[in-house]
Amino acid sequence: MSASDESLQLTATDLRMATFRLARRLRCARAVDAMSDAQLAVLATLSMHGRRTLTALAERERVTAPSMTSTVNGLEEQGYVVRTPDAEDRRRVQVDITEAGAEIVAQTIRRRDELLAEMLGELDFTEEELAVLRAASALMRKVVEP
Amino acid sequence: MSASDESLQLTATDLRMATFRLARRLRCARAVDAMSDAQLAVLATLSMHGRRTLTALAERERVTAPSMTSTVNGLEEQGYVVRTPDAEDRRRVQVDITEAGAEIVAQTIRRRDELLAEMLGELDFTEEELAVLRAASALMRKVVEP
DNA sequence: TATTGTTATACTCTATAACTATA
DNA sequence: TATAGTTATAGAGTATAACAATA
């Protein structure tokens, strides 16, 4: 049986507050200071899902094409991505992550995970509490990836 | 007994991914399109904690004073905050939220909660699953507010 | 004609440096 | 001298509008 509207609303409020605060705190931990959120999001997408066209990246990040052009320009200047013309459709430009770009993503993820693991460790959580957090994480991912 | 390092690291990775994705998704829901994240964060702080000096706001948001001056200028032009000189220390400027500003915060929170409640509802979560999310939310808030 | 991507232009947030006013 | 806040200036991300190249 599914849950009541009241439970849904209470849970939504709790989860929204907790999610925003934790995200805000973790966002401070970056591998490279010169890396913006926008640039890192593009690199993370390319790292996970491989080459993408500029339009596909813009849609995924929910920004306009000119905005994504600017972000990709910045990444290309730093050597973290390369543009490759598409042989089949010459209007298209494929964006690929470089080794340096992949390394930046890995460093940033590692640093953020270490920070969060330290924060969790300082509170002396029990295995049961950590299990609750992992179970909730799985549910949260179902919410955003239906 | 507290948890093992391995559990901490696994939980941290799960929770980081879930938190960023959900925050990203929810951030799209705003009461007013002209309201930026920076402006909304300031309004939310004032709404919760009352009047603050410009420097106090800058420290809380982890931005520089000139940056906060600019953000507060934008909010003041829209009528969401007012600056009041401090009688005791005339170097200081107190920033207060207006009724219009408080209404914007309330609207945005309401809209985000409704969006999240809908997303949760579409997945037909059970009461037990919602309870897991609420328990995790409480733990997440302990992490950021020690 | 529609799609893909870029350039032009403008606004906001951000930072550092330099400044004013006050303590 | 130190602190609170502003102004000046510059860089990045965002948007809309207009454009070129290709389908």
Short mmCIF file of C-alpha atoms (C1' of nucleotides) in Angstrom, two decimals:
data_model
loop_
_atom_site.label_atom_id
_atom_site.label_comp_id
_atom_site.label_asym_id
_atom_site.label_seq_id
_atom_site.Cartn_x
_atom_site.Cartn_y
_atom_site.Cartn_z
CA MET A 1 0.00 0.00 0.00
CA SER A 2 1.34 3.44 -0.88
CA ALA A 3 1.72 6.27 1.60
CA SER A 4 -0.66 9.04 2.63
CA ASP A 5 -0.49 12.58 1.26
CA GLU A 6 0.34 13.86 4.72
CA SER A 7 3.32 11.54 5.04
CA LEU A 8 4.46 12.53 1.57
CA GLN A 9 4.38 16.22 2.45
CA LEU A 10 6.15 15.80 5.80
CA THR A 11 8.82 13.66 4.22
CA ALA A 12 9.27 16.10 1.35
CA THR A 13 9.86 19.01 3.72
CA ASP A 14 12.37 17.09 5.84
CA LEU A 15 14.23 15.74 2.86
CA ARG A 16 14.36 19.06 1.02
CA MET A 17 15.94 20.88 3.95
CA ALA A 18 18.46 18.13 4.65
CA THR A 19 19.41 17.75 0.99
CA PHE A 20 20.03 21.44 0.35
CA ARG A 21 22.10 21.93 3.45
CA LEU A 22 24.28 18.91 2.87
CA ALA A 23 24.76 19.71 -0.82
CA ARG A 24 25.78 23.23 0.06
CA ARG A 25 28.32 22.03 2.56
CA LEU A 26 29.85 19.44 0.23
CA ARG A 27 30.03 21.79 -2.73
CA CYS A 28 32.84 23.68 -1.00
CA ALA A 29 35.19 20.73 -1.50
CA ARG A 30 36.70 20.86 -4.96
CA ALA A 31 39.85 19.37 -6.45
CA VAL A 32 40.80 22.55 -8.27
CA ASP A 33 39.79 26.03 -7.20
CA ALA A 34 39.58 27.21 -10.82
CA MET A 35 36.88 24.63 -11.53
CA SER A 36 33.34 26.00 -11.42
CA ASP A 37 30.21 23.99 -10.67
CA ALA A 38 29.12 24.30 -14.29
CA GLN A 39 32.43 23.01 -15.61
CA LEU A 40 32.58 20.18 -13.10
CA ALA A 41 29.05 19.06 -13.93
CA VAL A 42 29.97 18.77 -17.62
CA LEU A 43 33.14 16.86 -16.83
CA ALA A 44 31.25 14.48 -14.53
CA THR A 45 28.69 13.78 -17.25
CA LEU A 46 31.37 13.10 -19.86
CA SER A 47 33.29 10.97 -17.37
CA MET A 48 30.25 8.83 -16.65
CA HIS A 49 28.53 8.67 -20.02
CA GLY A 50 31.22 9.33 -22.60
CA ARG A 51 31.26 11.78 -25.52
CA ARG A 52 28.29 14.04 -26.02
CA THR A 53 27.31 16.73 -28.51
CA LEU A 54 27.13 20.30 -27.30
CA THR A 55 23.34 20.36 -27.57
CA ALA A 56 23.03 17.11 -25.60
CA LEU A 57 25.19 18.60 -22.84
CA ALA A 58 23.11 21.78 -22.80
CA GLU A 59 19.87 19.81 -22.48
CA ARG A 60 21.23 17.62 -19.70
CA GLU A 61 22.46 20.64 -17.72
CA ARG A 62 19.29 22.57 -18.57
CA VAL A 63 21.15 25.56 -19.95
CA THR A 64 21.04 27.21 -23.37
CA ALA A 65 23.38 26.27 -26.20
CA PRO A 66 25.33 29.56 -26.06
CA SER A 67 25.86 29.04 -22.35
CA MET A 68 27.20 25.55 -22.93
CA THR A 69 29.46 26.84 -25.71
CA SER A 70 31.01 29.20 -23.19
CA THR A 71 31.45 26.50 -20.54
CA VAL A 72 33.00 24.06 -23.02
CA ASN A 73 35.31 26.84 -24.25
CA GLY A 74 36.63 27.24 -20.73
CA LEU A 75 37.16 23.50 -20.31
CA GLU A 76 38.89 23.25 -23.68
CA GLU A 77 41.27 26.11 -22.84
CA GLN A 78 42.26 24.26 -19.67
CA GLY A 79 42.79 21.04 -21.63
CA TYR A 80 40.05 19.07 -19.87
CA VAL A 81 37.95 18.41 -23.00
CA VAL A 82 38.47 18.37 -26.77
CA ARG A 83 36.02 19.14 -29.56
CA THR A 84 35.82 16.64 -32.42
CA PRO A 85 33.81 17.26 -35.61
CA ASP A 86 31.14 14.64 -36.27
CA ALA A 87 31.86 12.77 -39.52
CA GLU A 88 28.24 11.75 -40.14
CA ASP A 89 26.59 15.11 -39.41
CA ARG A 90 28.96 17.96 -39.97
CA ARG A 91 26.82 20.40 -38.04
CA ARG A 92 27.64 18.51 -34.88
CA VAL A 93 30.58 18.81 -32.53
CA GLN A 94 31.36 15.93 -30.22
CA VAL A 95 32.87 16.83 -26.86
CA ASP A 96 35.28 14.31 -25.30
CA ILE A 97 36.89 14.35 -21.88
CA THR A 98 40.70 14.18 -21.78
CA GLU A 99 42.84 12.24 -19.31
CA ALA A 100 43.50 15.45 -17.42
CA GLY A 101 39.76 16.08 -17.26
CA ALA A 102 39.04 12.58 -16.00
CA GLU A 103 41.70 13.01 -13.33
CA ILE A 104 40.12 16.25 -12.11
CA VAL A 105 36.75 14.54 -11.76
CA ALA A 106 38.29 11.64 -9.87
CA GLN A 107 40.17 13.97 -7.53
CA THR A 108 37.10 16.05 -6.79
CA ILE A 109 34.92 13.02 -6.10
CA ARG A 110 37.60 11.53 -3.89
CA ARG A 111 37.99 14.76 -1.94
CA ARG A 112 34.26 15.19 -1.41
CA ASP A 113 33.82 11.58 -0.32
CA GLU A 114 36.68 11.91 2.13
CA LEU A 115 35.17 15.07 3.58
CA LEU A 116 31.76 13.46 3.98
CA ALA A 117 33.25 10.27 5.44
CA GLU A 118 35.11 12.40 8.01
CA MET A 119 31.95 14.30 8.86
CA LEU A 120 30.05 11.03 9.32
CA GLY A 121 32.90 9.57 11.37
CA GLU A 122 33.00 12.49 13.78
CA LEU A 123 29.40 11.84 14.80
CA ASP A 124 30.12 8.23 15.82
CA PHE A 125 27.24 6.88 13.79
CA THR A 126 26.40 3.22 14.29
CA GLU A 127 26.35 0.69 11.47
CA GLU A 128 22.56 0.79 11.68
CA GLU A 129 22.49 4.55 11.15
CA LEU A 130 24.82 4.29 8.19
CA ALA A 131 22.54 1.60 6.75
CA VAL A 132 19.62 4.03 7.00
CA LEU A 133 21.63 6.63 5.08
CA ARG A 134 22.51 4.12 2.34
CA ALA A 135 18.91 2.93 2.06
CA ALA A 136 17.73 6.52 1.82
CA SER A 137 20.38 7.26 -0.82
CA ALA A 138 19.00 4.47 -2.97
CA LEU A 139 15.48 5.86 -2.61
CA MET A 140 16.64 9.38 -3.44
CA ARG A 141 18.28 8.15 -6.61
CA LYS A 142 15.04 6.44 -7.63
CA VAL A 143 13.32 9.80 -7.23
CA VAL A 144 15.60 11.62 -9.66
CA GLU A 145 16.10 8.74 -12.11
CA PRO A 146 12.73 7.24 -12.90
CA MET B 1 29.85 0.96 18.89
CA SER B 2 30.73 3.25 16.01
CA ALA B 3 31.00 2.15 12.41
CA SER B 4 33.97 0.89 10.38
CA ASP B 5 35.99 3.07 8.02
CA GLU B 6 34.82 0.95 5.11
CA SER B 7 31.17 1.50 5.95
CA LEU B 8 31.81 5.20 6.33
CA GLN B 9 33.41 5.45 2.90
CA LEU B 10 30.70 3.42 1.16
CA THR B 11 27.97 5.45 2.81
CA ALA B 12 29.70 8.70 1.97
CA THR B 13 29.89 7.83 -1.73
CA ASP B 14 26.23 6.76 -1.90
CA LEU B 15 25.01 9.77 0.01
CA ARG B 16 27.09 12.28 -1.94
CA MET B 17 25.75 11.11 -5.29
CA ALA B 18 22.15 11.00 -4.13
CA THR B 19 22.34 14.39 -2.42
CA PHE B 20 23.83 16.24 -5.39
CA ARG B 21 21.39 14.82 -7.87
CA LEU B 22 18.33 15.52 -5.78
CA ALA B 23 19.49 19.03 -4.90
CA ARG B 24 20.12 19.76 -8.55
CA ARG B 25 16.67 18.58 -9.50
CA LEU B 26 14.90 20.55 -6.77
CA ARG B 27 16.84 23.73 -7.40
CA CYS B 28 14.91 24.19 -10.64
CA ALA B 29 11.73 24.96 -8.70
CA ARG B 30 11.65 28.62 -7.73
CA ALA B 31 8.84 30.97 -6.81
CA VAL B 32 10.15 33.75 -9.03
CA ASP B 33 12.31 33.23 -12.07
CA ALA B 34 14.18 36.48 -11.42
CA MET B 35 15.37 35.14 -8.07
CA SER B 36 18.90 33.73 -8.10
CA ASP B 37 20.26 31.08 -5.75
CA ALA B 38 22.42 33.69 -4.02
CA GLN B 39 19.48 36.00 -3.44
CA LEU B 40 17.22 33.19 -2.26
CA ALA B 41 19.83 31.92 0.19
CA VAL B 42 20.05 35.38 1.78
CA LEU B 43 16.28 35.69 2.00
CA ALA B 44 16.00 32.23 3.55
CA THR B 45 18.59 33.12 6.18
CA LEU B 46 16.85 36.38 7.06
CA SER B 47 13.50 34.63 7.10
CA MET B 48 14.73 32.01 9.55
CA HIS B 49 17.09 33.99 11.75
CA GLY B 50 15.98 37.60 11.49
CA ARG B 51 18.02 40.74 10.75
CA ARG B 52 21.71 40.38 10.03
CA THR B 53 24.56 42.74 9.23
CA LEU B 54 26.05 42.61 5.77
CA THR B 55 29.28 41.08 7.06
CA ALA B 56 27.38 38.40 8.97
CA LEU B 57 25.48 37.47 5.80
CA ALA B 58 28.71 37.34 3.80
CA GLU B 59 30.33 35.01 6.35
CA ARG B 60 27.33 32.73 6.48
CA GLU B 61 27.16 32.45 2.69
CA ARG B 62 30.95 32.19 2.48
CA VAL B 63 31.28 35.04 0.01
CA THR B 64 33.22 38.31 0.19
CA ALA B 65 31.70 41.52 1.49
CA PRO B 66 31.62 43.23 -1.94
CA SER B 67 29.80 40.21 -3.35
CA MET B 68 27.19 40.38 -0.59
CA THR B 69 26.81 44.12 -1.15
CA SER B 70 25.89 43.38 -4.75
CA THR B 71 23.44 40.62 -3.83
CA VAL B 72 21.75 42.77 -1.18
CA ASN B 73 21.56 45.66 -3.70
CA GLY B 74 19.60 43.42 -6.04
CA LEU B 75 17.23 42.30 -3.28
CA GLU B 76 16.73 45.88 -2.11
CA GLU B 77 15.89 47.08 -5.64
CA GLN B 78 13.22 44.37 -5.83
CA GLY B 79 11.84 45.39 -2.44
CA TYR B 80 12.61 42.10 -0.70
CA VAL B 81 14.96 43.57 1.92
CA VAL B 82 15.66 46.96 3.49
CA ARG B 83 18.89 48.37 4.88
CA THR B 84 18.74 50.01 8.31
CA PRO B 85 21.65 51.92 9.86
CA ASP B 86 22.78 50.52 13.21
CA ALA B 87 22.28 53.11 15.97
CA GLU B 88 24.96 51.67 18.26
CA ASP B 89 27.70 51.21 15.66
CA ARG B 90 27.26 53.55 12.75
CA ARG B 91 29.62 51.58 10.53
CA ARG B 92 27.10 48.77 10.48
CA VAL B 93 24.12 48.22 8.25
CA GLN B 94 21.38 45.87 9.36
CA VAL B 95 19.55 44.01 6.61
CA ASP B 96 15.89 43.15 7.24
CA ILE B 97 13.54 41.03 5.15
CA THR B 98 10.30 42.70 4.01
CA GLU B 99 6.86 41.12 3.86
CA ALA B 100 7.27 40.70 0.12
CA GLY B 101 10.60 38.97 0.70
CA ALA B 102 9.13 36.63 3.30
CA GLU B 103 6.33 35.76 0.89
CA ILE B 104 8.82 34.87 -1.85
CA VAL B 105 10.65 32.52 0.51
CA ALA B 106 7.40 30.89 1.58
CA GLN B 107 6.27 30.46 -2.03
CA THR B 108 9.56 28.92 -3.10
CA ILE B 109 9.65 26.50 -0.19
CA ARG B 110 6.03 25.54 -0.84
CA ARG B 111 6.71 24.99 -4.53
CA ARG B 112 9.78 22.85 -3.92
CA ASP B 113 8.03 20.77 -1.29
CA GLU B 114 5.09 20.19 -3.61
CA LEU B 115 7.42 19.13 -6.41
CA LEU B 116 9.27 16.70 -4.17
CA ALA B 117 6.05 15.34 -2.67
CA GLU B 118 4.77 14.69 -6.20
CA MET B 119 7.99 12.96 -7.16
CA LEU B 120 7.80 10.77 -4.06
CA GLY B 121 4.13 10.06 -4.69
CA GLU B 122 4.69 8.92 -8.25
CA LEU B 123 6.97 6.15 -7.04
CA ASP B 124 4.30 4.67 -4.72
CA PHE B 125 6.65 4.57 -1.77
CA THR B 126 5.39 2.76 1.30
CA GLU B 127 5.11 4.40 4.73
CA GLU B 128 8.18 2.40 5.74
CA GLU B 129 10.23 3.82 2.87
CA LEU B 130 9.15 7.36 3.72
CA ALA B 131 10.14 6.70 7.33
CA VAL B 132 13.60 5.73 6.11
CA LEU B 133 13.84 9.03 4.21
CA ARG B 134 12.78 11.03 7.26
CA ALA B 135 15.23 9.19 9.51
CA ALA B 136 18.02 9.81 7.01
CA SER B 137 17.05 13.49 6.79
CA ALA B 138 17.50 13.84 10.52
CA LEU B 139 20.92 12.19 10.32
CA MET B 140 21.95 14.42 7.40
CA ARG B 141 21.03 17.52 9.36
CA LYS B 142 23.16 16.31 12.27
CA VAL B 143 26.05 16.08 9.83
CA VAL B 144 25.86 19.72 8.76
CA GLU B 145 24.82 21.18 12.12
CA PRO B 146 27.15 19.79 14.74
"C1'" DT C 1 12.72 24.66 -43.35
"C1'" DA C 2 14.73 22.72 -39.30
"C1'" DT C 3 18.81 21.70 -36.63
"C1'" DT C 4 23.56 22.54 -34.67
"C1'" DG C 5 26.54 25.52 -33.06
"C1'" DT C 6 28.67 30.18 -32.69
"C1'" DT C 7 28.98 35.20 -32.00
"C1'" DA C 8 27.13 39.61 -30.02
"C1'" DT C 9 25.35 41.76 -26.15
"C1'" DA C 10 23.75 42.33 -21.50
"C1'" DC C 11 22.94 41.09 -16.61
"C1'" DT C 12 24.25 38.74 -12.24
"C1'" DC C 13 27.55 36.63 -9.02
"C1'" DT C 14 32.04 36.31 -7.90
"C1'" DA C 15 36.73 38.03 -6.57
"C1'" DT C 16 40.66 41.44 -5.40
"C1'" DA C 17 42.13 46.10 -4.57
"C1'" DA C 18 41.36 50.57 -3.03
"C1'" DC C 19 38.53 53.68 -0.67
"C1'" DT C 20 35.38 56.10 3.14
"C1'" DA C 21 33.48 56.29 7.57
"C1'" DT C 22 33.47 54.83 12.14
"C1'" DA C 23 35.32 52.53 16.38
"C1'" DT D 1 44.95 50.67 13.80
"C1'" DA D 2 41.14 47.80 12.96
"C1'" DT D 3 36.47 47.06 11.34
"C1'" DA D 4 32.10 47.69 8.29
"C1'" DG D 5 30.73 48.65 4.09
"C1'" DT D 6 31.08 50.56 -0.64
"C1'" DT D 7 32.99 51.42 -5.22
"C1'" DA D 8 35.99 50.09 -9.19
"C1'" DT D 9 37.30 46.63 -12.12
"C1'" DA D 10 37.60 42.12 -14.10
"C1'" DG D 11 36.28 37.15 -15.06
"C1'" DA D 12 32.74 33.48 -15.48
"C1'" DG D 13 27.89 31.75 -16.26
"C1'" DT D 14 23.64 32.80 -17.78
"C1'" DA D 15 20.13 34.48 -21.18
"C1'" DT D 16 18.09 36.27 -25.74
"C1'" DA D 17 18.74 37.54 -30.50
"C1'" DA D 18 20.96 37.06 -34.74
"C1'" DC D 19 23.81 34.46 -37.61
"C1'" DA D 20 26.41 30.57 -40.43
"C1'" DA D 21 26.70 25.96 -41.84
"C1'" DT D 22 24.57 21.74 -42.64
"C1'" DA D 23 20.65 18.43 -43.01
#
